[in-house]
Coordinates of C-alpha atoms in Angstrom, one line a residue:
M1 CA 65.7 52.0 63.2
K2 CA 62.3 49.5 64.0
R3 CA 63.1 47.0 66.4
A4 CA 62.3 44.7 64.1
I5 CA 65.9 43.6 62.8
A6 CA 66.3 41.6 66.0
S7 CA 64.1 39.1 64.1
Q8 CA 64.5 40.6 60.3
D9 CA 66.0 37.0 59.6
A10 CA 63.5 34.7 60.2
V11 CA 61.5 33.3 58.0
S12 CA 59.4 31.2 60.5
A13 CA 56.7 32.7 62.7
K14 CA 58.0 30.0 64.8
K15 CA 59.6 31.0 68.2
P16 CA 62.4 28.5 69.7
K17 CA 61.6 27.2 72.9
A18 CA 62.8 29.1 76.3
G19 CA 65.9 28.5 77.6
S20 CA 67.7 27.1 74.0
D21 CA 69.9 29.3 73.2
D22 CA 71.8 27.6 77.0
E23 CA 72.7 24.8 75.0
M24 CA 73.7 27.2 72.0
M25 CA 77.5 27.3 71.9
L26 CA 80.0 26.4 69.6
P27 CA 83.6 24.4 71.3
T28 CA 86.3 26.2 70.6
R29 CA 88.8 23.6 70.4
A30 CA 89.6 21.7 67.3
T31 CA 92.6 21.2 65.0
A32 CA 96.0 23.7 65.4
C33 CA 96.6 26.1 63.2
A34 CA 98.5 29.1 62.6
S35 CA 96.8 32.5 64.3
A36 CA 97.1 35.3 65.6
T37 CA 97.6 36.1 69.3
T38 CA 99.1 38.5 71.7
S39 CA 102.2 38.4 74.0
S40 CA 102.0 39.1 77.3
N41 CA 103.7 42.4 77.4
G42 CA 100.1 43.0 74.3
E43 CA 102.0 42.9 71.3
T44 CA 100.9 40.7 68.5
V45 CA 102.5 37.5 67.8
E46 CA 102.0 34.4 65.8
R47 CA 101.5 31.5 67.4
P48 CA 99.6 28.1 67.6
T49 CA 96.1 28.0 68.6
Q50 CA 93.4 26.0 68.1
K51 CA 90.8 27.1 65.3
L52 CA 86.7 27.0 65.0
A53 CA 85.4 23.4 63.3
S54 CA 84.5 24.2 59.8
I55 CA 81.7 22.4 60.1
F56 CA 80.2 25.2 62.2
E57 CA 80.5 27.4 59.2
P58 CA 78.1 27.6 56.7
R59 CA 80.1 27.3 53.2
T60 CA 77.8 30.1 52.0
V61 CA 79.2 32.4 54.7
R62 CA 83.0 31.2 54.5
S63 CA 83.3 32.1 51.0
S64 CA 81.0 35.3 50.9
T65 CA 82.8 37.0 53.9
T66 CA 86.4 35.6 54.3
S67 CA 88.9 37.0 51.9
P68 CA 92.3 35.6 52.0
N69 CA 94.0 39.1 53.3
L70 CA 91.5 39.2 56.6
A71 CA 92.2 35.1 57.3
R72 CA 95.5 36.4 57.7
S73 CA 94.9 39.1 59.6
R74 CA 96.0 39.7 63.2
L75 CA 94.2 41.4 66.2
T76 CA 96.4 44.4 67.1
W77 CA 96.1 46.5 70.0
L78 CA 97.0 49.7 69.7
E79 CA 98.3 52.5 72.2
P80 CA 96.0 52.8 75.0
I81 CA 93.3 55.6 76.2
G82 CA 93.1 58.1 78.4
A83 CA 95.3 59.8 81.3
N84 CA 95.8 56.3 83.4
K85 CA 95.5 54.5 80.0
T86 CA 92.6 52.6 81.3
C87 CA 91.5 51.9 78.0
L88 CA 92.2 49.3 75.2
H89 CA 91.8 49.7 71.5
A90 CA 92.4 46.9 69.2
I91 CA 91.6 46.5 65.5
Y92 CA 91.1 43.2 63.3
G93 CA 91.4 43.8 59.9
D94 CA 90.6 46.9 58.4
P95 CA 87.6 48.5 59.9
Q96 CA 86.6 51.7 57.7
P97 CA 84.1 54.3 58.8
T98 CA 80.8 54.7 57.7
S99 CA 77.8 55.5 59.2
K100 CA 75.9 52.4 60.6
I101 CA 77.6 50.8 63.7
A102 CA 76.8 47.3 65.6
F103 CA 77.9 47.4 69.1
F104 CA 78.4 44.1 70.9
D105 CA 79.1 43.7 73.9
L106 CA 81.5 40.5 74.7
D107 CA 80.9 38.5 77.8
G108 CA 77.2 36.8 77.8
T109 CA 76.4 38.3 74.8
L110 CA 79.2 36.9 72.4
I111 CA 80.5 34.4 74.7
R112 CA 80.7 32.8 77.9
P113 CA 83.0 30.1 80.2
K114 CA 82.9 26.8 79.5
N115 CA 81.5 24.2 81.6
N116 CA 78.9 26.9 82.8
K117 CA 81.2 28.2 84.9
T118 CA 80.6 31.7 86.2
F119 CA 83.7 33.3 85.8
P120 CA 86.3 32.4 83.3
S121 CA 89.5 30.9 84.2
K122 CA 92.8 33.7 84.3
T123 CA 95.2 31.3 82.2
D124 CA 92.7 29.4 79.7
E125 CA 92.6 31.7 76.4
F126 CA 90.5 28.8 75.5
D127 CA 88.1 29.0 78.3
F128 CA 85.5 30.8 76.4
E129 CA 82.3 29.4 74.5
L130 CA 80.8 31.2 71.1
L131 CA 76.6 31.6 72.2
F132 CA 73.7 31.2 69.7
S133 CA 76.1 29.5 67.2
T134 CA 73.8 26.4 66.3
R135 CA 70.8 27.4 64.2
P136 CA 67.6 28.0 65.6
P137 CA 64.6 27.3 63.6
G138 CA 64.6 30.3 60.4
M139 CA 67.6 32.3 62.5
R140 CA 70.9 32.6 61.5
S141 CA 73.8 31.4 64.2
L142 CA 75.9 33.9 66.0
L143 CA 79.2 34.2 62.9
E144 CA 76.1 34.4 60.3
R145 CA 74.4 37.6 62.0
I146 CA 77.5 39.2 62.8
R147 CA 79.3 38.4 59.1
Q148 CA 75.9 39.2 57.4
Q149 CA 75.7 42.8 58.9
H150 CA 79.0 43.3 57.7
L151 CA 78.4 42.5 54.4
D152 CA 75.5 44.9 55.0
G153 CA 77.4 48.0 55.0
Y154 CA 77.8 48.2 59.3
A155 CA 81.1 48.6 61.3
I156 CA 81.4 45.5 64.2
V157 CA 82.7 47.3 67.7
I158 CA 82.6 45.6 70.5
I159 CA 82.6 47.4 73.8
T160 CA 83.2 45.5 77.0
N161 CA 83.7 46.7 80.6
Q162 CA 86.6 44.3 82.1
K163 CA 87.9 45.6 85.2
Q164 CA 87.7 42.5 87.5
T165 CA 90.1 41.1 84.4
A166 CA 92.5 44.4 84.5
Y167 CA 92.8 43.9 88.9
S168 CA 93.5 39.6 88.5
A169 CA 96.3 38.1 88.4
K170 CA 99.1 39.2 86.6
S171 CA 98.6 37.0 83.9
G172 CA 94.9 37.7 83.8
L173 CA 95.1 40.5 80.9
A174 CA 97.6 38.6 78.5
T175 CA 95.3 35.7 78.8
W176 CA 92.6 38.0 78.3
K177 CA 93.7 39.8 74.8
N178 CA 95.0 36.3 73.6
K179 CA 91.8 35.2 73.9
M180 CA 90.4 38.5 72.4
A181 CA 92.5 37.6 69.5
H182 CA 90.6 34.0 69.4
I183 CA 88.0 35.9 69.1
A184 CA 87.9 38.2 66.6
A185 CA 89.5 35.7 64.2
A186 CA 86.9 33.2 64.8
M187 CA 84.8 36.2 63.5
Q188 CA 86.6 37.0 60.3
V189 CA 85.0 40.1 59.8
P190 CA 86.6 43.6 60.0
M191 CA 86.1 44.9 63.9
R192 CA 87.5 47.5 66.2
V193 CA 87.5 46.2 70.1
F194 CA 87.1 48.8 73.0
A195 CA 87.6 47.5 76.4
A196 CA 87.4 49.4 80.0
L197 CA 89.7 48.6 82.5
G198 CA 88.7 50.9 85.6
D199 CA 85.9 52.9 86.5
D200 CA 86.0 56.3 85.4
E201 CA 84.7 57.9 82.2
Y202 CA 85.3 54.9 79.8
R203 CA 83.0 52.3 81.8
K204 CA 80.1 51.6 80.9
P205 CA 77.1 53.0 80.8
R206 CA 79.4 56.1 80.9
L207 CA 80.1 57.3 77.4
G208 CA 84.2 57.2 77.1
M209 CA 84.3 54.3 74.8
W210 CA 81.3 55.5 72.1
T211 CA 83.5 58.8 72.4
E212 CA 86.8 57.9 71.3
F213 CA 84.9 55.2 68.5
L214 CA 83.5 58.8 67.2
R215 CA 87.3 60.0 66.8
T216 CA 88.2 56.8 64.9
N217 CA 85.3 57.1 62.5
R218 CA 87.4 59.9 60.8
G219 CA 84.4 62.1 60.7
V220 CA 81.9 59.9 59.3
E221 CA 78.7 60.9 61.3
V222 CA 77.0 58.1 63.0
D223 CA 73.7 57.5 61.8
K224 CA 71.9 56.7 65.1
E225 CA 68.1 55.7 63.6
K226 CA 69.9 52.5 61.8
S227 CA 73.1 51.9 64.6
F228 CA 72.7 49.6 67.4
F229 CA 74.1 48.0 70.8
V230 CA 73.7 43.8 71.8
G231 CA 74.1 43.3 75.5
D232 CA 73.1 41.2 78.7
A233 CA 73.2 43.6 80.9
A234 CA 70.0 44.9 80.8
G235 CA 68.5 44.2 84.6
R236 CA 65.8 41.5 83.4
K237 CA 65.0 39.4 86.2
K238 CA 64.4 36.5 84.2
Y239 CA 67.8 36.4 82.9
R240 CA 69.0 37.5 86.8
D241 CA 71.0 39.8 84.8
H242 CA 73.8 41.3 86.7
Q243 CA 73.5 45.2 85.7
D244 CA 71.5 47.4 83.4
T245 CA 75.1 49.2 82.3
D246 CA 74.5 47.9 79.1
L247 CA 70.9 49.0 78.4
K248 CA 72.0 52.3 79.7
W249 CA 75.1 52.8 77.5
A250 CA 72.5 52.6 74.4
L251 CA 69.9 55.1 75.9
N252 CA 73.0 57.4 76.6
A253 CA 74.4 57.3 72.9
G254 CA 70.8 57.8 71.6
I255 CA 70.8 54.2 69.7
Q256 CA 68.6 51.1 69.7
F257 CA 69.3 48.1 72.2
Y258 CA 68.5 44.9 71.8
T259 CA 69.5 41.9 74.2
P260 CA 71.2 38.8 72.7
Q261 CA 68.2 36.6 72.8
E262 CA 66.0 39.4 71.0
Y263 CA 68.9 40.4 68.4
F264 CA 70.1 36.2 68.1
L265 CA 66.2 34.5 68.3
G266 CA 64.0 37.1 67.8
R267 CA 62.5 37.4 71.0
E268 CA 60.2 40.2 72.4
R269 CA 61.5 42.8 74.2
E270 CA 61.7 41.9 77.6
Y271 CA 63.3 44.1 79.3
E272 CA 61.8 47.7 81.2
I273 CA 63.6 51.5 80.4
P274 CA 65.2 51.8 83.8
M275 CA 64.5 55.3 86.2
R276 CA 65.8 58.5 84.7
P277 CA 67.2 60.3 88.6
W278 CA 66.4 63.6 86.7
S279 CA 62.7 63.9 86.1
P280 CA 60.2 65.3 87.7
S281 CA 58.3 62.2 89.1
A282 CA 62.3 60.9 90.1
L283 CA 62.3 64.1 92.7
K284 CA 58.4 63.6 93.3
R285 CA 58.0 62.6 97.0
A286 CA 56.6 59.6 98.2
D287 CA 54.3 58.9 101.1
A288 CA 55.0 60.1 104.1
T289 CA 54.3 56.6 105.9
L290 CA 57.5 55.1 104.1
K291 CA 60.4 54.6 106.1
G292 CA 63.1 57.1 105.6
L293 CA 60.7 60.3 105.1
I294 CA 60.2 62.6 107.0
A295 CA 57.6 62.2 109.3
E296 CA 55.5 65.4 110.2
P297 CA 53.5 67.2 108.0
E298 CA 54.8 69.3 104.9
D299 CA 53.2 72.4 106.6
E300 CA 55.8 72.8 109.3
M301 CA 58.3 73.5 106.9
V302 CA 58.5 76.8 104.4
T303 CA 59.3 73.8 101.2
V304 CA 61.7 75.9 98.3
D305 CA 62.0 74.4 94.6
V306 CA 66.2 75.0 94.5
S307 CA 65.6 75.1 89.8
L308 CA 63.6 78.7 90.9
I309 CA 66.2 80.3 92.5
D310 CA 67.0 82.6 89.7
K311 CA 63.9 82.5 88.4
E312 CA 62.0 83.9 91.3
A313 CA 63.7 86.5 93.6
S314 CA 60.8 85.2 96.4
A315 CA 62.4 82.0 95.9
K316 CA 66.4 83.3 96.9
S317 CA 65.0 85.7 99.6
T318 CA 63.0 83.0 101.4
I319 CA 66.6 80.8 101.3
L320 CA 68.6 83.3 102.4
G321 CA 65.8 85.0 105.5
V322 CA 63.1 87.6 105.3
G323 CA 65.6 90.3 106.2
H324 CA 68.8 88.9 106.8
G325 CA 71.1 89.5 104.6
S326 CA 74.5 90.2 104.4
H327 CA 74.1 93.5 105.7
E328 CA 71.9 92.3 109.4
A329 CA 73.1 90.8 112.4
S330 CA 75.2 87.7 111.7
E331 CA 73.8 84.0 112.0
I332 CA 74.0 80.5 111.5
V333 CA 72.6 78.3 108.8
L334 CA 72.9 75.0 109.2
F335 CA 72.7 72.2 106.2
V336 CA 70.9 68.8 106.8
G337 CA 71.0 66.8 104.4
A338 CA 72.6 63.6 102.5
P339 CA 76.0 63.4 100.8
A340 CA 75.3 64.9 97.3
S341 CA 72.0 66.6 97.0
G342 CA 73.1 69.3 96.0
K343 CA 74.2 71.5 99.7
T344 CA 77.5 73.2 98.4
F345 CA 75.8 73.8 94.8
L346 CA 73.5 75.7 97.1
F347 CA 75.8 77.4 99.1
N348 CA 77.7 78.8 95.6
R349 CA 74.5 79.9 94.2
V350 CA 72.6 81.9 97.3
F351 CA 75.2 82.5 100.1
A352 CA 78.3 82.8 98.4
P353 CA 77.5 86.2 97.0
A354 CA 75.7 87.2 100.1
H355 CA 78.9 87.3 101.7
Y356 CA 78.5 84.1 104.3
V357 CA 81.9 81.8 105.1
H358 CA 81.7 78.3 104.4
V359 CA 82.9 76.0 107.0
N360 CA 82.4 72.6 106.3
Q361 CA 84.1 69.8 107.6
D362 CA 85.7 67.5 104.9
T363 CA 88.1 70.6 105.1
L364 CA 88.8 71.4 108.4
R365 CA 88.7 67.2 109.7
T366 CA 87.0 68.0 112.7
R367 CA 83.8 69.0 114.8
D368 CA 85.5 70.9 116.8
K369 CA 87.8 72.9 114.4
C370 CA 84.3 73.7 112.7
L371 CA 82.9 74.7 115.5
G372 CA 85.6 76.8 116.3
V373 CA 85.2 78.7 112.8
V374 CA 81.5 79.7 113.3
R375 CA 82.6 80.8 116.8
E376 CA 85.3 83.3 115.5
N377 CA 83.6 84.3 112.7
I378 CA 80.4 85.0 114.6
Q379 CA 82.1 86.9 117.0
A380 CA 83.9 88.7 113.9
N381 CA 79.9 89.8 112.9
R382 CA 80.4 87.2 109.6
S383 CA 77.5 84.8 108.8
C384 CA 78.3 81.1 108.5
V385 CA 76.8 78.0 106.8
V386 CA 77.6 74.9 108.3
D387 CA 77.5 72.5 105.5
N388 CA 77.9 69.4 106.4
T389 CA 75.3 66.5 106.5
N390 CA 73.9 67.4 110.2
R391 CA 71.8 64.0 110.4
D392 CA 70.8 63.9 113.9
R393 CA 69.4 66.1 116.7
A394 CA 73.0 65.6 118.8
T395 CA 74.8 66.6 116.1
R396 CA 73.2 69.6 115.3
K397 CA 72.9 70.4 119.4
H398 CA 76.3 71.6 119.1
Y399 CA 75.5 74.1 116.7
I400 CA 72.1 74.6 118.3
D401 CA 74.3 75.4 121.9
L402 CA 76.6 77.7 120.4
A403 CA 74.3 80.1 118.6
R404 CA 72.5 80.3 122.2
S405 CA 76.4 80.9 124.3
L406 CA 76.9 83.3 120.7
G407 CA 73.3 85.3 121.0
V408 CA 72.6 84.8 117.4
R409 CA 69.6 83.1 115.4
I410 CA 70.6 80.0 114.3
R411 CA 68.5 78.3 110.8
C412 CA 68.0 75.3 109.1
L413 CA 67.8 73.9 105.7
Y414 CA 66.6 70.5 105.3
F415 CA 67.8 68.9 101.9
D416 CA 64.5 66.6 100.9
V417 CA 66.2 64.8 98.2
P418 CA 65.8 61.3 97.4
K419 CA 68.6 59.0 97.8
H420 CA 68.4 57.9 93.9
V421 CA 69.0 61.0 92.9
C422 CA 72.0 61.6 95.7
V423 CA 73.1 58.5 94.1
H424 CA 73.1 59.7 90.3
N425 CA 74.8 63.6 91.8
N426 CA 77.7 61.9 93.4
H427 CA 78.2 59.4 90.1
F428 CA 78.1 63.1 87.6
R429 CA 80.3 65.1 89.8
A430 CA 82.9 62.5 89.8
H431 CA 82.7 61.6 86.3
H432 CA 81.7 65.0 84.9
G433 CA 83.6 67.1 87.0
P434 CA 83.2 70.8 88.3
T435 CA 79.8 72.8 86.6
S436 CA 81.6 76.1 87.5
G437 CA 84.6 78.1 88.7
Q438 CA 83.4 77.5 91.9
E439 CA 82.9 74.2 92.5
L440 CA 86.0 71.8 93.4
V441 CA 86.9 67.9 91.7
R442 CA 84.9 65.4 93.2
S443 CA 85.9 61.8 93.9
L444 CA 83.2 59.5 93.9
L445 CA 82.5 58.6 97.2
P446 CA 81.6 55.1 98.1
A447 CA 78.0 54.2 98.5
T448 CA 77.5 53.4 101.8
A449 CA 78.1 56.8 102.7
I450 CA 75.0 58.3 101.7
E451 CA 73.6 54.5 102.1
S452 CA 73.9 54.6 106.1
W453 CA 73.0 58.7 105.9
F454 CA 69.3 57.8 104.8
K455 CA 69.3 54.9 107.2
D456 CA 70.6 56.6 110.4
R457 CA 68.9 60.1 109.8
Q458 CA 66.7 62.1 112.2
P459 CA 64.8 65.2 109.4
P460 CA 64.9 68.6 111.7
L461 CA 61.9 70.0 113.6
R462 CA 61.9 73.1 115.3
D463 CA 61.4 72.4 118.6
E464 CA 65.4 71.3 118.2
G465 CA 65.9 75.1 119.2
F466 CA 66.0 76.9 116.0
D467 CA 64.9 80.5 115.5
A468 CA 62.5 79.5 112.3
Q469 CA 61.0 77.6 110.1
I470 CA 62.9 75.1 108.6
I471 CA 63.3 75.7 105.1
R472 CA 62.7 71.9 103.0
I473 CA 64.7 72.3 99.9
V474 CA 63.4 69.8 97.5
G475 CA 64.0 69.6 93.4
R476 CA 67.4 70.1 91.8
W477 CA 69.9 72.6 90.3
S478 CA 69.5 73.9 86.5
G479 CA 73.0 74.4 84.5
D480 CA 73.4 75.2 80.9
K481 CA 72.6 73.4 77.9
D482 CA 75.7 71.3 78.1
V483 CA 75.8 70.7 81.8
E484 CA 72.5 70.1 81.6
K485 CA 72.7 67.0 78.7
R486 CA 75.5 65.3 80.8
Y487 CA 73.5 65.4 84.1
R488 CA 70.4 63.5 81.6
M489 CA 72.7 60.5 81.0
Y490 CA 73.6 57.2 83.7
Y491 CA 76.6 57.0 85.2
H492 CA 76.6 53.7 87.0

């Protein structure tokens, strides 16, 4: 779909003044009337509420989009979705399956708190203002634009993250549901609402809410060329966007993306496509003078691309060590790498088939237990891989000294993986789950675990006492088509 959709309603080339959208809002309190809302337990009830002043709704739009049946519609909350009921789902009117979908974010895209507040009230369900509700020159208001989109055959779907709402005061979620009912009544078009309450597969930019919408579309395939998502979280410095999760959600879904300023005001694109952690360029080694990167020349290490271990026999034999397979004398292999840098993956693909023993402090809990397991297995002539982060010389010295006391050789594999790739891997393995039967279910590590490793790491050197050149692992693993497709998505 051409980007011209953002300005298709324009009848003049004149652009609104920068910042004018800040004043485009609509008071939500007026004369009281009967309206649909929800009780504290989430059920739909009738109660008096405020109605949008009719002067803000042009006659042509009111008459062409609001039927008597829809005017009496209520926002109905359906059964929450997910194992932990963390995705809310509601409908207004009778939304029908269609191939063209107009997805909208909520906060900062359609509404904002009153009086320029940063956060809305947890107890006042009327603490919101509709954005873009006056007519810029040559443009339509927010209500007109959304109603026209419905008349053009688009399904209207709101996709919103509401984690903070869910974990606020007990009344916070009930207040939000009531507010959502008022917003739907103001829109006066059939719609669906999906709200992610947790940090799980439903939270944008993950595609849980997209998947749930597809299930409600009754087998009608979404036309990704014509469908689009409007959201304010696009990583723009000019607008101080808090995140870029809306943009990433649209990219994951494969549909067009517009900021509110593009869609409602016809402005030019003002965001950049975020870096793709899975792309080859993201894995390139930066200049060695930058802080946190290995300082010694690359030729002091033997570099192996992990993506080649199933394609080139030399890659796997280099990692295992020439002449040191499972049938040779036992050895200790020390992994050095950040959390989520691919250490356990490499062990499962290369060392497990060669019958190396896996030693991991996450499982054994203490270093002393790890040292004890290594000693026990080496004495039984079994080789070991120490799959810990081993970030500094002092930590590695414990295993080097153990190897000397046991009279066996010790080698080192250094996982030279950029921090942003480790962050991506952390989210991928936590939200996607195991990619093979050899892997365990992983929980999401706190960001500080990765940050602190890169802050304090000391890249390994052979003169620490290793018996062979250090092997530098670069690149990333590859999987089957389904796993690869999921890996090539944004998760945070």
